């Protein structure tokens, strides 16, 4: 009765396998055309999915400080274009490892002309010309802070135009001259001026602004406004076409999930032999600052809040004779991650005639 399972993850990857990316900004009242593709050409040298184990083959810069802005496997749908990370098209997409796809050689994707094939006649498209960050296929899922810092923006990118640019956006200043940027969110979980920890849930991904579908735009930028930075740095065999990179900024050199305990609720329920109406219930989960809620669910499906705001522990529930109960336990960690799980059902026996309740 887990709240999620591997099958659900795989189904989500299949259902939301259509690449999406930010569209050029539209003036108020103008709608960007919807764009959908039905397959996922690999954007990274090590595969199409970022699962926390990809190997860039690069050493980290001495000042590397980043972990992935999400948990769990997700498709990379668009990369940082070293040939023109300014949303201006120049007919080429240049990846961090020196791979170049161009309109002249590989040709454009017929359904999205800012993506180019690496090989003539093939569908190994790289997306997209002019992009200044990375797009990940998060479908209304938690977004995590990629490093500790202070929130400098948690608002609409253009307050007067909710369909413009990156929509609901968060910027985190990391105190090293760089900020991380999280765009197209559907919900904000932090506020301007708030300090956040690595791996903390800061919002929920979405499709606000000029996005063509649900995803997360993640970018690293100089705080002083001197432009974007590719967190993968440059490992190509020729000089970096983009002069403002700072090397590989992933801790350890390759993108990894934040090393935080993730919640995983365990719950048990068992009858007491000495009291047939009593059910011993216990619950626990990894994580710090866990806050649990425990609901009792009767045989008719009625759910009643039994405990709220509790820590890990146990308690005795007294049920009515002739009824069965199971228990639904949910937890939220102090970093904002949540999980839930249910117990087995326990039947409270009927009373014998003349037996007191």
Coordinates of C-alpha atoms in Angstrom, one line a residue:
X1 CA 0.0 0.0 0.0
X2 CA 2.9 2.3 -0.7
X3 CA 2.0 5.8 -1.8
X4 CA 4.2 5.4 -4.8
X5 CA 6.0 2.5 -6.5
X6 CA 8.5 1.9 -9.2
X7 CA 5.8 1.0 -11.7
X8 CA 4.3 4.5 -11.1
X9 CA 7.6 6.1 -11.8
X10 CA 8.1 4.2 -15.1
X11 CA 4.5 5.0 -16.1
X12 CA 5.1 8.7 -15.5
X13 CA 8.3 8.6 -17.6
X14 CA 6.3 7.1 -20.5
X15 CA 3.3 9.3 -20.2
X16 CA 5.3 12.5 -20.0
X17 CA 8.0 11.6 -22.5
X18 CA 7.3 14.5 -24.8
X19 CA 10.1 17.0 -24.6
X20 CA 9.2 20.5 -23.7
X21 CA 11.0 23.8 -23.4
X22 CA 10.5 27.4 -22.8
X23 CA 9.1 29.3 -25.7
X24 CA 10.2 32.8 -26.7
X25 CA 8.4 35.5 -24.6
X26 CA 5.0 36.6 -25.9
X27 CA 3.4 39.9 -25.3
X28 CA 0.3 40.0 -23.1
X29 CA -2.7 38.5 -25.0
X30 CA -0.6 36.4 -27.3
X31 CA -0.4 32.6 -26.9
X32 CA 2.6 30.6 -27.9
X33 CA 1.8 27.7 -30.2
X34 CA 1.8 24.3 -28.4
X35 CA 4.6 22.0 -29.4
X36 CA 4.6 18.2 -28.7
X37 CA 7.1 15.5 -29.7
X38 CA 6.5 11.9 -29.2
X39 CA 9.9 10.5 -28.6
X40 CA 13.0 11.5 -26.6
X41 CA 16.3 11.8 -28.3
X42 CA 19.1 11.6 -25.7
X43 CA 20.4 15.0 -24.8
X44 CA 23.3 13.9 -22.6
X45 CA 26.3 11.9 -23.5
X46 CA 25.4 9.3 -20.9
X47 CA 21.7 8.8 -21.8
X48 CA 18.3 10.5 -21.9
X49 CA 17.4 10.3 -18.2
X50 CA 19.1 12.1 -15.4
X51 CA 19.0 9.5 -12.6
X52 CA 21.8 10.6 -10.3
X53 CA 24.4 8.2 -11.6
X54 CA 25.4 9.8 -14.9
X55 CA 29.1 10.2 -15.5
X56 CA 30.4 13.4 -17.2
X57 CA 34.0 12.2 -17.2
X58 CA 35.0 15.6 -15.9
X59 CA 36.6 16.6 -12.6
X60 CA 34.8 19.2 -10.6
X61 CA 36.0 22.7 -10.3
X62 CA 37.5 23.6 -6.9
X63 CA 34.4 25.7 -6.2
X64 CA 31.9 23.1 -7.3
X65 CA 28.7 23.4 -5.2
X66 CA 25.7 21.9 -7.0
X67 CA 23.4 18.9 -6.6
X68 CA 20.4 18.0 -8.8
X69 CA 17.3 20.2 -8.3
X70 CA 15.0 17.2 -8.0
X71 CA 14.8 13.6 -6.7
X72 CA 14.2 10.5 -8.8
X73 CA 14.8 9.8 -12.5
X74 CA 13.8 12.5 -15.0
X75 CA 14.3 13.1 -18.7
X76 CA 16.7 15.9 -19.8
X77 CA 14.7 17.7 -22.5
X78 CA 17.0 20.6 -23.4
X79 CA 20.6 21.5 -22.8
X80 CA 22.8 24.6 -22.5
X81 CA 23.9 25.8 -25.9
X82 CA 27.5 26.9 -25.7
X83 CA 27.3 28.4 -29.2
X84 CA 24.7 31.0 -28.3
X85 CA 23.2 30.8 -24.8
X86 CA 21.2 34.0 -25.3
X87 CA 18.0 32.7 -27.1
X88 CA 19.3 34.0 -30.4
X89 CA 19.4 31.3 -33.1
X90 CA 22.7 30.8 -35.0
X91 CA 22.0 27.4 -36.6
X92 CA 24.1 25.4 -34.1
X93 CA 23.6 23.7 -30.7
X94 CA 26.9 23.0 -28.9
X95 CA 26.9 20.6 -25.9
X96 CA 29.3 20.8 -23.0
X97 CA 31.4 17.9 -24.3
X98 CA 32.0 19.5 -27.7
X99 CA 29.3 17.7 -29.6
X100 CA 27.8 20.0 -32.2
X101 CA 24.5 19.6 -34.0
X102 CA 23.7 22.1 -36.8
X103 CA 20.9 23.0 -39.2
X104 CA 23.4 22.9 -42.1
X105 CA 24.8 19.4 -41.4
X106 CA 22.2 17.3 -39.4
X107 CA 19.2 19.4 -40.3
X108 CA 16.4 20.7 -38.1
X109 CA 13.8 18.7 -36.3
X110 CA 10.8 19.1 -38.7
X111 CA 8.5 19.6 -35.7
X112 CA 10.8 22.0 -33.9
X113 CA 13.3 23.9 -36.0
X114 CA 15.5 25.0 -33.1
X115 CA 16.6 21.5 -32.5
X116 CA 19.2 19.9 -34.9
X117 CA 20.2 16.3 -35.7
X118 CA 23.8 15.3 -34.8
X119 CA 23.9 12.9 -37.7
X120 CA 22.4 13.6 -41.2
X121 CA 19.2 11.5 -41.7
X122 CA 19.0 10.5 -38.0
X123 CA 16.7 11.6 -35.2
X124 CA 19.4 12.3 -32.7
X125 CA 18.4 15.9 -32.2
X126 CA 19.9 18.2 -29.7
X127 CA 17.7 20.9 -28.2
X128 CA 17.8 23.8 -28.5
X129 CA 19.5 26.7 -30.3
X130 CA 20.1 29.6 -27.9
X131 CA 19.0 27.8 -24.7
X132 CA 20.8 29.1 -21.6
X133 CA 20.1 26.3 -19.1
X134 CA 18.7 22.8 -18.7
X135 CA 15.1 21.6 -19.0
X136 CA 14.0 18.6 -17.0
X137 CA 10.8 16.7 -17.5
X138 CA 9.2 17.3 -14.1
X139 CA 5.4 17.0 -14.2
X140 CA 4.1 19.0 -11.3
X141 CA 6.6 17.5 -8.9
X142 CA 8.7 18.9 -6.0
X143 CA 11.7 21.0 -7.0
X144 CA 14.7 21.1 -4.7
X145 CA 17.3 23.7 -3.9
X146 CA 20.5 22.8 -5.7
X147 CA 22.7 24.3 -3.0
X148 CA 22.2 26.3 0.2
X149 CA 21.5 30.0 -0.1
X150 CA 19.1 32.9 0.2
X151 CA 16.0 33.4 -1.9
X152 CA 16.3 36.6 -3.8
X153 CA 13.2 36.1 -6.0
X154 CA 10.1 34.0 -5.4
X155 CA 7.5 35.5 -7.7
X156 CA 6.3 35.9 -11.2
X157 CA 9.3 36.6 -13.5
X158 CA 7.1 39.4 -15.0
X159 CA 4.5 40.3 -12.3
X160 CA 2.3 42.1 -14.8
X161 CA 2.3 39.1 -17.3
X162 CA 1.8 35.6 -16.0
X163 CA 2.1 34.1 -19.5
X164 CA 5.6 35.7 -20.1
X165 CA 9.1 34.3 -19.7
X166 CA 9.6 31.8 -16.9
X167 CA 6.3 32.4 -15.1
X168 CA 6.5 31.6 -11.4
X169 CA 10.2 31.7 -10.7
X170 CA 12.7 31.2 -7.8
X171 CA 16.2 32.6 -7.7
X172 CA 18.6 31.5 -5.0
X173 CA 21.8 33.5 -4.3
X174 CA 24.5 31.1 -3.1
X175 CA 26.9 33.8 -1.8
X176 CA 29.6 32.8 -4.4
X177 CA 28.7 35.3 -7.1
X178 CA 26.2 32.8 -8.7
X179 CA 22.5 32.2 -8.4
X180 CA 20.4 29.2 -9.3
X181 CA 17.2 29.7 -11.3
X182 CA 14.0 27.6 -11.3
X183 CA 11.4 28.5 -13.8
X184 CA 7.8 27.6 -14.9
X185 CA 6.8 26.6 -11.4
X186 CA 3.2 26.0 -10.5
X187 CA 3.6 26.7 -6.8
X188 CA 6.2 28.5 -4.6
X189 CA 7.1 27.1 -1.2
X190 CA 9.6 29.7 -0.1
X191 CA 9.7 33.5 0.1
X192 CA 12.1 36.3 -0.7
X193 CA 14.9 36.6 1.9
X194 CA 14.4 33.1 3.3
X195 CA 17.5 30.9 3.8
X196 CA 17.2 27.5 2.2
X197 CA 19.1 24.3 2.7
X198 CA 20.4 21.9 0.0
X199 CA 17.7 19.5 -1.1
X200 CA 14.9 21.6 0.5
X201 CA 11.6 21.6 -1.4
X202 CA 11.3 25.1 -2.7
X203 CA 8.3 24.7 -5.1
X204 CA 6.4 22.5 -7.5
X205 CA 7.2 22.3 -11.2
X206 CA 4.6 23.4 -13.7
X207 CA 4.0 25.1 -17.0
X208 CA 3.6 28.8 -16.2
X209 CA 5.0 31.5 -18.3
X210 CA 5.8 30.7 -22.0
X211 CA 6.4 27.0 -21.4
X212 CA 5.0 24.5 -23.9
X213 CA 4.3 21.9 -21.3
X214 CA 5.2 21.0 -17.7
X215 CA 8.9 21.0 -16.9
X216 CA 11.6 22.7 -14.8
X217 CA 14.0 25.2 -16.3
X218 CA 17.1 25.1 -14.3
X219 CA 20.0 27.5 -14.8
X220 CA 23.0 29.0 -13.2
X221 CA 23.7 32.7 -13.7
X222 CA 26.2 35.3 -12.5
X223 CA 24.6 37.5 -9.8
X224 CA 26.1 40.6 -11.4
X225 CA 24.1 40.0 -14.6
X226 CA 27.1 39.0 -16.8
X227 CA 25.3 36.0 -18.2
X228 CA 24.5 32.3 -17.7
X229 CA 26.9 29.5 -16.7
X230 CA 26.8 25.9 -17.8
X231 CA 27.1 23.8 -14.6
X232 CA 28.7 21.1 -16.7
X233 CA 31.5 23.5 -17.7
X234 CA 33.3 22.6 -20.9
X235 CA 35.1 19.3 -21.8
X236 CA 35.2 19.6 -25.6
X237 CA 38.4 19.0 -27.6
X238 CA 38.3 22.6 -28.9
X239 CA 38.1 25.9 -27.1
X240 CA 34.8 26.7 -25.4
X241 CA 32.7 28.9 -27.7
X242 CA 31.3 30.5 -24.6
X243 CA 33.9 32.4 -22.6
X244 CA 32.0 32.8 -19.3
X245 CA 31.9 29.3 -17.9
X246 CA 33.5 28.4 -14.6
X247 CA 34.2 24.7 -15.0
X248 CA 32.2 21.7 -13.8
X249 CA 30.1 22.9 -10.9
X250 CA 28.6 19.5 -9.8
X251 CA 30.0 18.3 -6.5
X252 CA 32.1 15.3 -7.5
X253 CA 32.1 16.3 -11.2
X254 CA 28.8 14.6 -12.1
X255 CA 25.2 15.4 -11.2
X256 CA 24.0 13.7 -8.1
X257 CA 21.0 13.9 -5.8
X258 CA 21.3 15.8 -2.6
X259 CA 22.6 13.6 0.2
X260 CA 19.6 14.0 2.4
X261 CA 17.4 11.3 4.1
X262 CA 14.2 10.8 2.2
X263 CA 11.0 9.9 3.9
X264 CA 9.8 6.3 3.7
X265 CA 6.9 5.6 6.0
X266 CA 6.7 2.2 7.9
X267 CA 3.5 1.5 9.7
X268 CA 2.3 -1.5 11.6
X269 CA -0.9 -2.5 13.4
X270 CA -1.6 -5.5 15.6
X271 CA -4.4 -6.5 18.0
X272 CA -3.7 -6.7 21.7
X273 CA -4.3 -10.1 23.2
X274 CA -5.3 -8.7 26.6
X275 CA -7.9 -6.3 25.2
X276 CA -9.8 -7.3 22.1
X277 CA -10.8 -3.8 21.3
X278 CA -7.3 -2.4 21.4
X279 CA -5.0 -2.1 18.4
X280 CA -1.3 -1.3 18.8
X281 CA -0.2 1.0 16.0
X282 CA 3.4 2.2 15.4
X283 CA 4.9 4.4 12.7
X284 CA 8.4 5.7 11.7
X285 CA 10.3 7.1 8.8
X286 CA 13.9 8.3 8.0
X287 CA 14.4 12.0 7.9
X288 CA 14.8 14.9 10.3
X289 CA 12.1 17.0 11.9
X290 CA 9.4 14.5 10.7
X291 CA 5.8 15.5 11.4
X292 CA 3.3 12.7 11.1
X293 CA -0.4 12.5 10.7
X294 CA -2.2 9.3 11.5
X295 CA -5.8 8.6 10.2
X296 CA -7.9 5.6 11.2
X297 CA -10.0 4.2 8.4
X298 CA -13.0 2.0 9.2
X299 CA -14.5 -0.8 7.1
X300 CA -16.8 1.7 5.3
X301 CA -13.9 3.8 4.2
X302 CA -14.5 6.7 6.7
X303 CA -11.2 8.3 7.5
X304 CA -10.8 10.0 10.9
X305 CA -7.8 12.0 12.0
X306 CA -6.4 10.2 15.0
X307 CA -3.2 12.1 15.5
X308 CA -1.6 15.2 13.9
X309 CA 1.8 16.8 14.2
X310 CA 3.2 13.7 16.0
X311 CA 6.7 12.4 15.8
X312 CA 7.6 8.8 15.2
X313 CA 6.1 6.6 17.8
X314 CA 3.3 4.3 18.8
X315 CA -0.1 4.4 20.4
X316 CA -3.1 2.2 21.2
X317 CA -6.3 2.7 19.2
X318 CA -9.6 1.4 20.7
X319 CA -12.1 0.2 18.1
X320 CA -15.7 -0.8 18.1
X321 CA -16.6 -4.5 18.3
X322 CA -17.5 -5.9 14.9
X323 CA -15.6 -3.3 13.0
X324 CA -12.3 -3.4 11.1
X325 CA -9.7 -0.6 10.9
X326 CA -6.6 0.2 9.1
X327 CA -4.3 3.2 9.5
X328 CA -3.0 5.7 7.0
X329 CA 0.2 7.5 8.0
X330 CA 1.7 10.5 6.2
X331 CA 4.9 12.3 7.0
X332 CA 6.6 15.6 6.0
X333 CA 10.2 16.2 6.7
X334 CA 11.7 19.5 7.8
X335 CA 13.0 19.9 4.2
X336 CA 9.5 19.5 2.8
X337 CA 9.6 16.0 1.4
X338 CA 6.6 13.7 2.1
X339 CA 5.5 10.1 1.9
X340 CA 2.6 8.0 3.1
X341 CA 1.8 4.4 3.7
X342 CA -1.0 2.3 5.1
X343 CA -1.2 -0.6 7.6
X344 CA -2.9 -3.9 7.3
X345 CA -6.5 -4.1 8.4
X346 CA -7.3 -5.3 11.9
X347 CA -10.7 -6.7 12.8
X348 CA -12.1 -6.0 16.3
X349 CA -14.1 -9.2 17.3
X350 CA -17.8 -9.1 18.1
X351 CA -18.7 -9.2 21.8
X352 CA -20.2 -12.4 23.1
X353 CA -23.7 -12.2 24.5
X354 CA -23.6 -10.6 27.9
X355 CA -20.0 -9.4 27.5
X356 CA -19.4 -5.8 28.5
X357 CA -17.8 -3.4 26.0

